[in-house]
Amino acid sequence: MINLKINGLNVSVDKGTTLLEAAQSIGFPIPTLCHKEGLTPYGACRLCVMEIGEGDRAKLVTSCTYPAEEGLKVRTASRRVLRARRMIIELLLASSPQSKTIQDIAAAHNVKQQRFRQEYEDCILCGLCVRMCKEQMMAGAIGFRGRGQDRSIGTPFDIKSEVCRLCGGCLYVCPVCSLRCTYNQPDKAICGACANLSPPCVEKEPFDDMMCYMEPCVACEIK
Amino acid sequence: MNPTDIQDIVEKSKQTRGGLIGMLQDIQARYSYLPEEALSYISEHTNRSLVDIYGVATFYKSFSLTPRGKHLCSVCLGTACHVRGAPMIAEEFERQLGIKAGQTTKDKEFTLETVNCLGACALGPIVVVDGQYFSNVKTSKVKQILSETREGLDKVEVKTDERIFPVTVSCARCNHSLMDTGYLIDDNPSIRVTVSFERKHGWLRLSSLYGSYSVEAEYEIPLNEVLDFFCPHCHSELSGASECAECGAPMVPMIVRGGGIVQICSRRGCKGHLLNLGGANI
Ligand code: SF4
Ligand code: SF4
Ligand code: FES
Ligand code: FES
């Protein structure tokens, strides 16, 4: 067991537990976006920041990727943490203002405005869909391409993937997709899954071998 | 694309336990780009998912997914070259070739790319065409560079070049002189650099006579060892973009006083030398 202090409370957790899990296990609410149980932590959104250490050596870390250490002193809501988190929320809002998930997080933190140039990106590159596809769907159909400003999510060569099973898992986990991956805007589709579904309930045998996560049902919406 | 080539590259990499990037580099060297089928082949035969390979291939700028032209023009847009007007040079190339940076001309002759620092800042703006350095490039020179490239850049190679004369060189990064007047080789001041190999790090002195291969070093250097060269003043690595035409090892660029660049092969014992005086014979 590893003993550490979170916001002054003594906590013991198993080795390998992350700070996020430790804090959540004793009931501290930590906002997360790119973290999902069952998927490997990725540390992309930085929302789950916590402050560790003391004095001059205190620093911010992403708790979803930081393993608990013996004797560590952790603060989940210090002034520094809250400031950093507000900034991150503002940045998220600046890139994808239309996501309900992000709006909810902003509301919960009382962020009502952001001070950056407003963009209307769809993807925030959280990587949830990539991990979902690879780790849970065992498909590996979509992934990151390019880098820096040009980084994007999609299939190799932007053509319909041969390994995609059209399960819709990627759309299901996406925090901004709810708006974007709709059948009537195929050019906005990330994996081409929905565009290629060609309404499954119309053309395919009833959902025998298919798991459909899509909400709302694309097929019905189109009819 | 020839499937057996790809097969060889993949097999070789399996034997040497090489990684993905090594394979991609070999394929790129062979075809000058990464054909789609090659990536699929690697994915099928090495247990990697295509999307991961594609991710790596699109991450690094040196990989290209579209066929490249016969000649590669790299225009440096690094900070030093930038302030000396490199963006104008790049535009001039784009205008002359009728393509944008990153594209290839229709006749598949030229590929234009911009790079961030080629390690010869003191001579900027720098343009490298097929491994040849052009220094202090002006927009008025662009046309000439292109026409010379079309005709074939005539390299001044040691084998055909019988001249022997002393050169005075300086670091391509910091422009500090590399000459060591207190240490003579061939009765001339030697060129002092720092080299490292096999965890050893020490000085190396080269003859400043162009065409002479006399060297002296702090450590015994095994023949055919490829060395890393450093400037003894700014400690940056002396490395360029080109490879030795004879053995494929990286070439080490140094600035010649009076204009131009001399490049020497970094492999001990290899006689690959290249001298571009006055900005590549222009
Ligand atoms: S729909 Fe295709 S791309 Fe999306 S998670 Fe499923 S297999 Fe992966
Ligand atoms: S498409 Fe959605 S889930 Fe995938 S990285 Fe972008 S925001 Fe995240
Ligand atoms: S939840 Fe930890 S970085 Fe996104
Ligand atoms: S900035 Fe152009 S060579 Fe360094």
mmCIF file of N, CA, C and O in Angstrom, chain A residues 109-199:
data_model
loop_
_atom_site.group_PDB
_atom_site.id
_atom_site.type_symbol
_atom_site.label_atom_id
_atom_site.label_comp_id
_atom_site.label_asym_id
_atom_site.label_seq_id
_atom_site.Cartn_x
_atom_site.Cartn_y
_atom_site.Cartn_z
ATOM 1 N N HIS A 109 -17.616 25.050 -13.766
ATOM 2 C CA HIS A 109 -16.510 25.824 -13.219
ATOM 3 C C HIS A 109 -16.735 27.314 -13.352
ATOM 4 O O HIS A 109 -15.812 28.102 -13.196
ATOM 5 N N ASN A 110 -17.941 27.658 -13.698
ATOM 6 C CA ASN A 110 -18.314 29.063 -13.752
ATOM 7 C C ASN A 110 -17.455 29.847 -14.753
ATOM 8 O O ASN A 110 -17.107 30.989 -14.509
ATOM 9 N N VAL A 111 -17.090 29.188 -15.825
ATOM 10 C CA VAL A 111 -16.378 29.903 -16.887
ATOM 11 C C VAL A 111 -17.423 30.335 -17.897
ATOM 12 O O VAL A 111 -18.084 29.504 -18.509
ATOM 13 N N LYS A 112 -17.593 31.639 -18.051
ATOM 14 C CA LYS A 112 -18.668 32.094 -18.926
ATOM 15 C C LYS A 112 -18.157 32.704 -20.213
ATOM 16 O O LYS A 112 -18.892 32.975 -21.135
ATOM 17 N N GLN A 113 -16.852 32.976 -20.217
ATOM 18 C CA GLN A 113 -16.295 33.647 -21.379
ATOM 19 C C GLN A 113 -14.909 33.140 -21.616
ATOM 20 O O GLN A 113 -14.247 32.715 -20.686
ATOM 21 N N GLN A 114 -14.466 33.236 -22.848
ATOM 22 C CA GLN A 114 -13.069 32.910 -23.083
ATOM 23 C C GLN A 114 -12.459 34.067 -23.826
ATOM 24 O O GLN A 114 -13.131 34.788 -24.533
ATOM 25 N N ARG A 115 -11.136 34.228 -23.622
ATOM 26 C CA ARG A 115 -10.534 35.463 -24.156
ATOM 27 C C ARG A 115 -9.634 35.227 -25.366
ATOM 28 O O ARG A 115 -8.769 36.024 -25.661
ATOM 29 N N PHE A 116 -9.812 34.093 -26.051
ATOM 30 C CA PHE A 116 -8.955 33.834 -27.203
ATOM 31 C C PHE A 116 -9.737 33.989 -28.498
ATOM 32 O O PHE A 116 -10.945 34.183 -28.472
ATOM 33 N N ARG A 117 -9.023 33.880 -29.592
ATOM 34 C CA ARG A 117 -9.732 33.976 -30.865
ATOM 35 C C ARG A 117 -10.663 32.779 -31.000
ATOM 36 O O ARG A 117 -10.259 31.631 -30.797
ATOM 37 N N GLN A 118 -11.901 33.054 -31.315
ATOM 38 C CA GLN A 118 -12.858 31.961 -31.371
ATOM 39 C C GLN A 118 -12.676 31.135 -32.639
ATOM 40 O O GLN A 118 -12.585 31.661 -33.737
ATOM 41 N N GLU A 119 -12.571 29.816 -32.459
ATOM 42 C CA GLU A 119 -12.495 28.935 -33.612
ATOM 43 C C GLU A 119 -13.616 27.931 -33.500
ATOM 44 O O GLU A 119 -14.209 27.789 -32.441
ATOM 45 N N TYR A 120 -13.878 27.270 -34.570
ATOM 46 C CA TYR A 120 -14.926 26.254 -34.518
ATOM 47 C C TYR A 120 -14.380 24.916 -34.992
ATOM 48 O O TYR A 120 -14.845 24.332 -35.949
ATOM 49 N N GLU A 121 -13.348 24.481 -34.301
ATOM 50 C CA GLU A 121 -12.778 23.180 -34.593
ATOM 51 C C GLU A 121 -13.779 22.137 -34.128
ATOM 52 O O GLU A 121 -14.560 22.385 -33.222
ATOM 53 N N ASP A 122 -13.717 20.979 -34.727
ATOM 54 C CA ASP A 122 -14.560 19.943 -34.184
ATOM 55 C C ASP A 122 -13.793 19.116 -33.183
ATOM 56 O O ASP A 122 -14.147 19.010 -32.026
ATOM 57 N N CYS A 123 -12.688 18.583 -33.640
ATOM 58 C CA CYS A 123 -11.958 17.646 -32.797
ATOM 59 C C CYS A 123 -11.031 18.392 -31.833
ATOM 60 O O CYS A 123 -10.405 19.374 -32.192
ATOM 61 N N ILE A 124 -10.957 17.928 -30.591
ATOM 62 C CA ILE A 124 -10.003 18.530 -29.668
ATOM 63 C C ILE A 124 -8.785 17.623 -29.473
ATOM 64 O O ILE A 124 -7.978 17.815 -28.578
ATOM 65 N N LEU A 125 -8.679 16.605 -30.296
ATOM 66 C CA LEU A 125 -7.530 15.689 -30.273
ATOM 67 C C LEU A 125 -7.341 15.019 -28.918
ATOM 68 O O LEU A 125 -6.216 14.871 -28.450
ATOM 69 N N CYS A 126 -8.431 14.661 -28.292
ATOM 70 C CA CYS A 126 -8.319 14.015 -26.984
ATOM 71 C C CYS A 126 -7.903 12.554 -27.130
ATOM 72 O O CYS A 126 -7.481 11.939 -26.166
ATOM 73 N N GLY A 127 -8.048 12.003 -28.313
ATOM 74 C CA GLY A 127 -7.590 10.646 -28.534
ATOM 75 C C GLY A 127 -8.494 9.555 -27.988
ATOM 76 O O GLY A 127 -8.140 8.373 -28.039
ATOM 77 N N LEU A 128 -9.654 9.934 -27.477
ATOM 78 C CA LEU A 128 -10.548 8.894 -26.942
ATOM 79 C C LEU A 128 -10.962 7.916 -28.031
ATOM 80 O O LEU A 128 -10.947 6.697 -27.823
ATOM 81 N N CYS A 129 -11.326 8.458 -29.183
ATOM 82 C CA CYS A 129 -11.811 7.579 -30.251
ATOM 83 C C CYS A 129 -10.714 6.620 -30.706
ATOM 84 O O CYS A 129 -10.976 5.444 -30.959
ATOM 85 N N VAL A 130 -9.479 7.138 -30.772
ATOM 86 C CA VAL A 130 -8.375 6.298 -31.216
ATOM 87 C C VAL A 130 -8.160 5.142 -30.250
ATOM 88 O O VAL A 130 -8.008 3.986 -30.649
ATOM 89 N N ARG A 131 -8.210 5.479 -28.945
ATOM 90 C CA ARG A 131 -7.997 4.426 -27.951
ATOM 91 C C ARG A 131 -9.179 3.464 -27.907
ATOM 92 O O ARG A 131 -9.014 2.263 -27.755
ATOM 93 N N MET A 132 -10.368 3.999 -28.054
ATOM 94 C CA MET A 132 -11.559 3.153 -28.076
ATOM 95 C C MET A 132 -11.442 2.130 -29.205
ATOM 96 O O MET A 132 -11.615 0.928 -29.011
ATOM 97 N N CYS A 133 -11.114 2.632 -30.370
ATOM 98 C CA CYS A 133 -11.065 1.785 -31.555
ATOM 99 C C CYS A 133 -9.994 0.713 -31.401
ATOM 100 O O CYS A 133 -10.192 -0.435 -31.758
ATOM 101 N N LYS A 134 -8.868 1.103 -30.817
ATOM 102 C CA LYS A 134 -7.753 0.180 -30.725
ATOM 103 C C LYS A 134 -7.906 -0.786 -29.554
ATOM 104 O O LYS A 134 -7.719 -1.989 -29.691
ATOM 105 N N GLU A 135 -8.284 -0.221 -28.404
ATOM 106 C CA GLU A 135 -8.224 -1.037 -27.196
ATOM 107 C C GLU A 135 -9.513 -1.800 -26.903
ATOM 108 O O GLU A 135 -9.469 -2.892 -26.359
ATOM 109 N N GLN A 136 -10.636 -1.200 -27.228
ATOM 110 C CA GLN A 136 -11.884 -1.892 -26.925
ATOM 111 C C GLN A 136 -12.462 -2.589 -28.152
ATOM 112 O O GLN A 136 -12.997 -3.671 -28.052
ATOM 113 N N MET A 137 -12.329 -1.967 -29.293
ATOM 114 C CA MET A 137 -12.900 -2.571 -30.495
ATOM 115 C C MET A 137 -11.876 -3.421 -31.239
ATOM 116 O O MET A 137 -12.191 -4.071 -32.220
ATOM 117 N N MET A 138 -10.645 -3.387 -30.776
ATOM 118 C CA MET A 138 -9.567 -4.180 -31.382
ATOM 119 C C MET A 138 -9.487 -3.972 -32.898
ATOM 120 O O MET A 138 -9.213 -4.893 -33.637
ATOM 121 N N ALA A 139 -9.785 -2.781 -33.323
ATOM 122 C CA ALA A 139 -9.806 -2.565 -34.766
ATOM 123 C C ALA A 139 -8.578 -1.772 -35.223
ATOM 124 O O ALA A 139 -7.888 -2.173 -36.148
ATOM 125 N N GLY A 140 -8.279 -0.672 -34.560
ATOM 126 C CA GLY A 140 -7.159 0.168 -35.004
ATOM 127 C C GLY A 140 -7.431 0.764 -36.369
ATOM 128 O O GLY A 140 -6.574 0.750 -37.241
ATOM 129 N N ALA A 141 -8.637 1.255 -36.546
ATOM 130 C CA ALA A 141 -8.994 1.792 -37.860
ATOM 131 C C ALA A 141 -8.636 3.266 -37.980
ATOM 132 O O ALA A 141 -8.306 3.744 -39.054
ATOM 133 N N ILE A 142 -8.718 3.992 -36.887
ATOM 134 C CA ILE A 142 -8.432 5.413 -36.955
ATOM 135 C C ILE A 142 -7.254 5.750 -36.045
ATOM 136 O O ILE A 142 -6.964 5.022 -35.088
ATOM 137 N N GLY A 143 -6.590 6.838 -36.350
ATOM 138 C CA GLY A 143 -5.448 7.236 -35.538
ATOM 139 C C GLY A 143 -5.082 8.674 -35.808
ATOM 140 O O GLY A 143 -5.716 9.351 -36.612
ATOM 141 N N PHE A 144 -4.039 9.128 -35.121
ATOM 142 C CA PHE A 144 -3.549 10.486 -35.331
ATOM 143 C C PHE A 144 -2.730 10.538 -36.609
ATOM 144 O O PHE A 144 -1.988 9.616 -36.910
ATOM 145 N N ARG A 145 -2.857 11.643 -37.332
ATOM 146 C CA ARG A 145 -2.033 11.850 -38.508
ATOM 147 C C ARG A 145 -1.420 13.235 -38.430
ATOM 148 O O ARG A 145 -2.010 14.151 -37.878
ATOM 149 N N GLY A 146 -0.253 13.390 -39.029
ATOM 150 C CA GLY A 146 0.388 14.691 -39.055
ATOM 151 C C GLY A 146 0.827 15.132 -37.674
ATOM 152 O O GLY A 146 0.824 14.364 -36.725
ATOM 153 N N ARG A 147 1.216 16.393 -37.577
ATOM 154 C CA ARG A 147 1.632 16.890 -36.277
ATOM 155 C C ARG A 147 1.408 18.394 -36.191
ATOM 156 O O ARG A 147 1.145 19.044 -37.193
ATOM 157 N N GLY A 148 1.564 18.879 -34.981
ATOM 158 C CA GLY A 148 1.399 20.320 -34.761
ATOM 159 C C GLY A 148 0.009 20.748 -35.182
ATOM 160 O O GLY A 148 -0.980 20.084 -34.922
ATOM 161 N N GLN A 149 -0.005 21.862 -35.882
ATOM 162 C CA GLN A 149 -1.265 22.419 -36.334
ATOM 163 C C GLN A 149 -2.038 21.479 -37.246
ATOM 164 O O GLN A 149 -3.249 21.562 -37.331
ATOM 165 N N ASP A 150 -1.305 20.632 -37.946
ATOM 166 C CA ASP A 150 -1.967 19.781 -38.931
ATOM 167 C C ASP A 150 -2.405 18.442 -38.377
ATOM 168 O O ASP A 150 -2.817 17.555 -39.107
ATOM 169 N N ARG A 151 -2.257 18.273 -37.069
ATOM 170 C CA ARG A 151 -2.621 16.987 -36.497
ATOM 171 C C ARG A 151 -4.122 16.763 -36.663
ATOM 172 O O ARG A 151 -4.922 17.667 -36.449
ATOM 173 N N SER A 152 -4.455 15.566 -37.045
ATOM 174 C CA SER A 152 -5.877 15.269 -37.212
ATOM 175 C C SER A 152 -6.127 13.794 -36.959
ATOM 176 O O SER A 152 -5.202 13.001 -36.870
ATOM 177 N N ILE A 153 -7.408 13.480 -36.862
ATOM 178 C CA ILE A 153 -7.807 12.099 -36.639
ATOM 179 C C ILE A 153 -8.422 11.560 -37.908
ATOM 180 O O ILE A 153 -9.159 12.270 -38.573
ATOM 181 N N GLY A 154 -8.131 10.330 -38.229
ATOM 182 C CA GLY A 154 -8.781 9.765 -39.398
ATOM 183 C C GLY A 154 -8.181 8.433 -39.779
ATOM 184 O O GLY A 154 -7.356 7.871 -39.054
ATOM 185 N N THR A 155 -8.594 7.932 -40.924
ATOM 186 C CA THR A 155 -8.080 6.651 -41.397
ATOM 187 C C THR A 155 -6.839 6.907 -42.234
ATOM 188 O O THR A 155 -6.650 8.007 -42.741
ATOM 189 N N PRO A 156 -5.990 5.886 -42.414
ATOM 190 C CA PRO A 156 -4.840 6.061 -43.288
ATOM 191 C C PRO A 156 -5.309 6.421 -44.691
ATOM 192 O O PRO A 156 -6.266 5.829 -45.192
ATOM 193 N N PHE A 157 -4.651 7.379 -45.294
ATOM 194 C CA PHE A 157 -4.914 7.821 -46.668
ATOM 195 C C PHE A 157 -6.330 8.360 -46.857
ATOM 196 O O PHE A 157 -6.791 8.522 -47.978
ATOM 197 N N ASP A 158 -7.024 8.587 -45.753
ATOM 198 C CA ASP A 158 -8.370 9.140 -45.840
ATOM 199 C C ASP A 158 -9.333 8.311 -46.679
ATOM 200 O O ASP A 158 -10.246 8.840 -47.302
ATOM 201 N N ILE A 159 -9.081 7.025 -46.737
ATOM 202 C CA ILE A 159 -10.047 6.219 -47.471
ATOM 203 C C ILE A 159 -10.743 5.302 -46.475
ATOM 204 O O ILE A 159 -10.260 5.092 -45.370
ATOM 205 N N LYS A 160 -11.849 4.762 -46.877
ATOM 206 C CA LYS A 160 -12.626 3.913 -45.983
ATOM 207 C C LYS A 160 -11.729 2.791 -45.476
ATOM 208 O O LYS A 160 -11.035 2.130 -46.248
ATOM 209 N N SER A 161 -11.737 2.602 -44.171
ATOM 210 C CA SER A 161 -10.836 1.631 -43.584
ATOM 211 C C SER A 161 -11.351 0.210 -43.783
ATOM 212 O O SER A 161 -12.546 -0.051 -43.726
ATOM 213 N N GLU A 162 -10.383 -0.690 -44.022
ATOM 214 C CA GLU A 162 -10.795 -2.082 -44.197
ATOM 215 C C GLU A 162 -11.040 -2.759 -42.865
ATOM 216 O O GLU A 162 -11.681 -3.794 -42.792
ATOM 217 N N VAL A 163 -10.465 -2.204 -41.811
ATOM 218 C CA VAL A 163 -10.615 -2.888 -40.523
ATOM 219 C C VAL A 163 -11.737 -2.299 -39.676
ATOM 220 O O VAL A 163 -12.091 -2.855 -38.643
ATOM 221 N N CYS A 164 -12.286 -1.192 -40.088
ATOM 222 C CA CYS A 164 -13.378 -0.601 -39.311
ATOM 223 C C CYS A 164 -14.601 -1.496 -39.384
ATOM 224 O O CYS A 164 -14.969 -1.980 -40.444
ATOM 225 N N ARG A 165 -15.180 -1.744 -38.230
ATOM 226 C CA ARG A 165 -16.342 -2.632 -38.192
ATOM 227 C C ARG A 165 -17.642 -1.850 -38.102
ATOM 228 O O ARG A 165 -18.687 -2.399 -37.834
ATOM 229 N N LEU A 166 -17.554 -0.560 -38.278
ATOM 230 C CA LEU A 166 -18.741 0.292 -38.222
ATOM 231 C C LEU A 166 -19.464 0.161 -36.889
ATOM 232 O O LEU A 166 -20.682 0.203 -36.829
ATOM 233 N N CYS A 167 -18.693 -0.016 -35.825
ATOM 234 C CA CYS A 167 -19.353 -0.234 -34.547
ATOM 235 C C CYS A 167 -19.876 1.069 -33.958
ATOM 236 O O CYS A 167 -20.772 1.067 -33.128
ATOM 237 N N GLY A 168 -19.294 2.181 -34.380
ATOM 238 C CA GLY A 168 -19.755 3.451 -33.837
ATOM 239 C C GLY A 168 -19.163 3.786 -32.480
ATOM 240 O O GLY A 168 -19.522 4.792 -31.873
ATOM 241 N N GLY A 169 -18.250 2.967 -32.017
ATOM 242 C CA GLY A 169 -17.643 3.210 -30.705
ATOM 243 C C GLY A 169 -16.942 4.548 -30.634
ATOM 244 O O GLY A 169 -16.986 5.252 -29.622
ATOM 245 N N CYS A 170 -16.308 4.916 -31.735
ATOM 246 C CA CYS A 170 -15.580 6.179 -31.765
ATOM 247 C C CYS A 170 -16.525 7.361 -31.581
ATOM 248 O O CYS A 170 -16.218 8.322 -30.896
ATOM 249 N N LEU A 171 -17.690 7.273 -32.206
ATOM 250 C CA LEU A 171 -18.635 8.369 -32.076
ATOM 251 C C LEU A 171 -19.184 8.410 -30.659
ATOM 252 O O LEU A 171 -19.437 9.476 -30.102
ATOM 253 N N TYR A 172 -19.334 7.245 -30.109
ATOM 254 C CA TYR A 172 -19.930 7.155 -28.781
ATOM 255 C C TYR A 172 -19.079 7.855 -27.720
ATOM 256 O O TYR A 172 -19.591 8.549 -26.854
ATOM 257 N N VAL A 173 -17.758 7.678 -27.803
ATOM 258 C CA VAL A 173 -16.909 8.276 -26.774
ATOM 259 C C VAL A 173 -16.540 9.727 -27.049
ATOM 260 O O VAL A 173 -16.066 10.419 -26.158
ATOM 261 N N CYS A 174 -16.742 10.174 -28.250
ATOM 262 C CA CYS A 174 -16.246 11.501 -28.611
ATOM 263 C C CYS A 174 -16.979 12.611 -27.863
ATOM 264 O O CYS A 174 -18.205 12.687 -27.903
ATOM 265 N N PRO A 175 -16.241 13.488 -27.189
ATOM 266 C CA PRO A 175 -16.897 14.555 -26.435
ATOM 267 C C PRO A 175 -17.436 15.689 -27.317
ATOM 268 O O PRO A 175 -18.174 16.527 -26.828
ATOM 269 N N VAL A 176 -17.057 15.724 -28.569
ATOM 270 C CA VAL A 176 -17.602 16.794 -29.406
ATOM 271 C C VAL A 176 -18.413 16.263 -30.584
ATOM 272 O O VAL A 176 -19.087 17.029 -31.261
ATOM 273 N N CYS A 177 -18.333 14.986 -30.791
ATOM 274 C CA CYS A 177 -18.972 14.388 -31.954
ATOM 275 C C CYS A 177 -20.469 14.562 -32.031
ATOM 276 O O CYS A 177 -21.034 14.582 -33.106
ATOM 277 N N SER A 178 -21.088 14.616 -30.898
ATOM 278 C CA SER A 178 -22.540 14.611 -30.883
ATOM 279 C C SER A 178 -23.096 15.491 -31.997
ATOM 280 O O SER A 178 -24.153 15.236 -32.543
ATOM 281 N N LEU A 179 -22.310 16.517 -32.360
ATOM 282 C CA LEU A 179 -22.777 17.380 -33.431
ATOM 283 C C LEU A 179 -22.240 16.970 -34.788
ATOM 284 O O LEU A 179 -22.873 17.189 -35.787
ATOM 285 N N ARG A 180 -21.024 16.428 -34.784
ATOM 286 C CA ARG A 180 -20.356 16.387 -36.075
ATOM 287 C C ARG A 180 -20.558 15.126 -36.899
ATOM 288 O O ARG A 180 -20.734 15.203 -38.103
ATOM 289 N N CYS A 181 -20.526 13.990 -36.257
ATOM 290 C CA CYS A 181 -20.549 12.787 -37.059
ATOM 291 C C CYS A 181 -21.961 12.388 -37.437
ATOM 292 O O CYS A 181 -22.469 11.380 -36.986
ATOM 293 N N THR A 182 -22.581 13.203 -38.239
ATOM 294 C CA THR A 182 -23.924 12.842 -38.631
ATOM 295 C C THR A 182 -23.885 12.441 -40.081
ATOM 296 O O THR A 182 -23.074 12.941 -40.859
ATOM 297 N N TYR A 183 -24.780 11.595 -40.417
ATOM 298 C CA TYR A 183 -24.742 11.014 -41.743
ATOM 299 C C TYR A 183 -24.901 12.056 -42.837
ATOM 300 O O TYR A 183 -24.329 11.960 -43.902
ATOM 301 N N ASN A 184 -25.686 13.083 -42.541
ATOM 302 C CA ASN A 184 -25.913 14.050 -43.610
ATOM 303 C C ASN A 184 -24.763 15.030 -43.809
ATOM 304 O O ASN A 184 -24.822 15.912 -44.624
ATOM 305 N N GLN A 185 -23.691 14.864 -43.032
ATOM 306 C CA GLN A 185 -22.493 15.669 -43.294
ATOM 307 C C GLN A 185 -21.301 14.745 -43.404
ATOM 308 O O GLN A 185 -20.410 14.776 -42.566
ATOM 309 N N PRO A 186 -21.278 13.931 -44.413
ATOM 310 C CA PRO A 186 -20.244 12.882 -44.460
ATOM 311 C C PRO A 186 -18.834 13.450 -44.446
ATOM 312 O O PRO A 186 -17.912 12.816 -43.945
ATOM 313 N N ASP A 187 -18.673 14.671 -44.956
ATOM 314 C CA ASP A 187 -17.314 15.209 -45.003
ATOM 315 C C ASP A 187 -16.792 15.511 -43.611
ATOM 316 O O ASP A 187 -15.605 15.694 -43.411
ATOM 317 N N LYS A 188 -17.665 15.579 -42.641
ATOM 318 C CA LYS A 188 -17.210 15.864 -41.292
ATOM 319 C C LYS A 188 -16.965 14.584 -40.495
ATOM 320 O O LYS A 188 -16.579 14.624 -39.332
ATOM 321 N N ALA A 189 -17.261 13.471 -41.099
ATOM 322 C CA ALA A 189 -17.154 12.214 -40.366
ATOM 323 C C ALA A 189 -15.694 11.896 -40.085
ATOM 324 O O ALA A 189 -14.833 12.164 -40.905
ATOM 325 N N ILE A 190 -15.401 11.364 -38.922
ATOM 326 C CA ILE A 190 -14.007 11.075 -38.636
ATOM 327 C C ILE A 190 -13.549 9.795 -39.300
ATOM 328 O O ILE A 190 -12.509 9.751 -39.905
ATOM 329 N N CYS A 191 -14.300 8.731 -39.149
ATOM 330 C CA CYS A 191 -13.784 7.462 -39.641
ATOM 331 C C CYS A 191 -14.540 7.026 -40.872
ATOM 332 O O CYS A 191 -14.252 6.012 -41.463
ATOM 333 N N GLY A 192 -15.520 7.788 -41.250
ATOM 334 C CA GLY A 192 -16.318 7.373 -42.372
ATOM 335 C C GLY A 192 -17.320 6.300 -41.974
ATOM 336 O O GLY A 192 -18.065 5.796 -42.798
ATOM 337 N N ALA A 193 -17.288 5.948 -40.716
ATOM 338 C CA ALA A 193 -18.163 4.861 -40.278
ATOM 339 C C ALA A 193 -19.618 5.204 -40.542
ATOM 340 O O ALA A 193 -20.325 4.479 -41.238
ATOM 341 N N CYS A 194 -20.024 6.348 -40.042
ATOM 342 C CA CYS A 194 -21.444 6.653 -40.170
ATOM 343 C C CYS A 194 -21.815 6.875 -41.627
ATOM 344 O O CYS A 194 -22.877 6.461 -42.078
ATOM 345 N N ALA A 195 -20.900 7.499 -42.366
ATOM 346 C CA ALA A 195 -21.227 7.762 -43.758
ATOM 347 C C ALA A 195 -21.366 6.460 -44.534
ATOM 348 O O ALA A 195 -22.097 6.375 -45.497
ATOM 349 N N ASN A 196 -20.624 5.496 -44.098
ATOM 350 C CA ASN A 196 -20.640 4.240 -44.826
ATOM 351 C C ASN A 196 -21.668 3.255 -44.296
ATOM 352 O O ASN A 196 -21.796 2.151 -44.777
ATOM 353 N N LEU A 197 -22.340 3.651 -43.259
ATOM 354 C CA LEU A 197 -23.323 2.725 -42.696
ATOM 355 C C LEU A 197 -24.444 2.464 -43.704
ATOM 356 O O LEU A 197 -25.026 1.406 -43.700
ATOM 357 N N SER A 198 -24.671 3.420 -44.515
ATOM 358 C CA SER A 198 -25.768 3.367 -45.477
ATOM 359 C C SER A 198 -26.949 2.700 -44.811
ATOM 360 O O SER A 198 -27.160 1.500 -44.991
ATOM 361 N N PRO A 199 -27.674 3.459 -44.085
ATOM 362 C CA PRO A 199 -28.496 3.049 -42.958
ATOM 363 C C PRO A 199 -28.556 1.535 -42.699
ATOM 364 O O PRO A 199 -29.124 0.793 -43.487
#
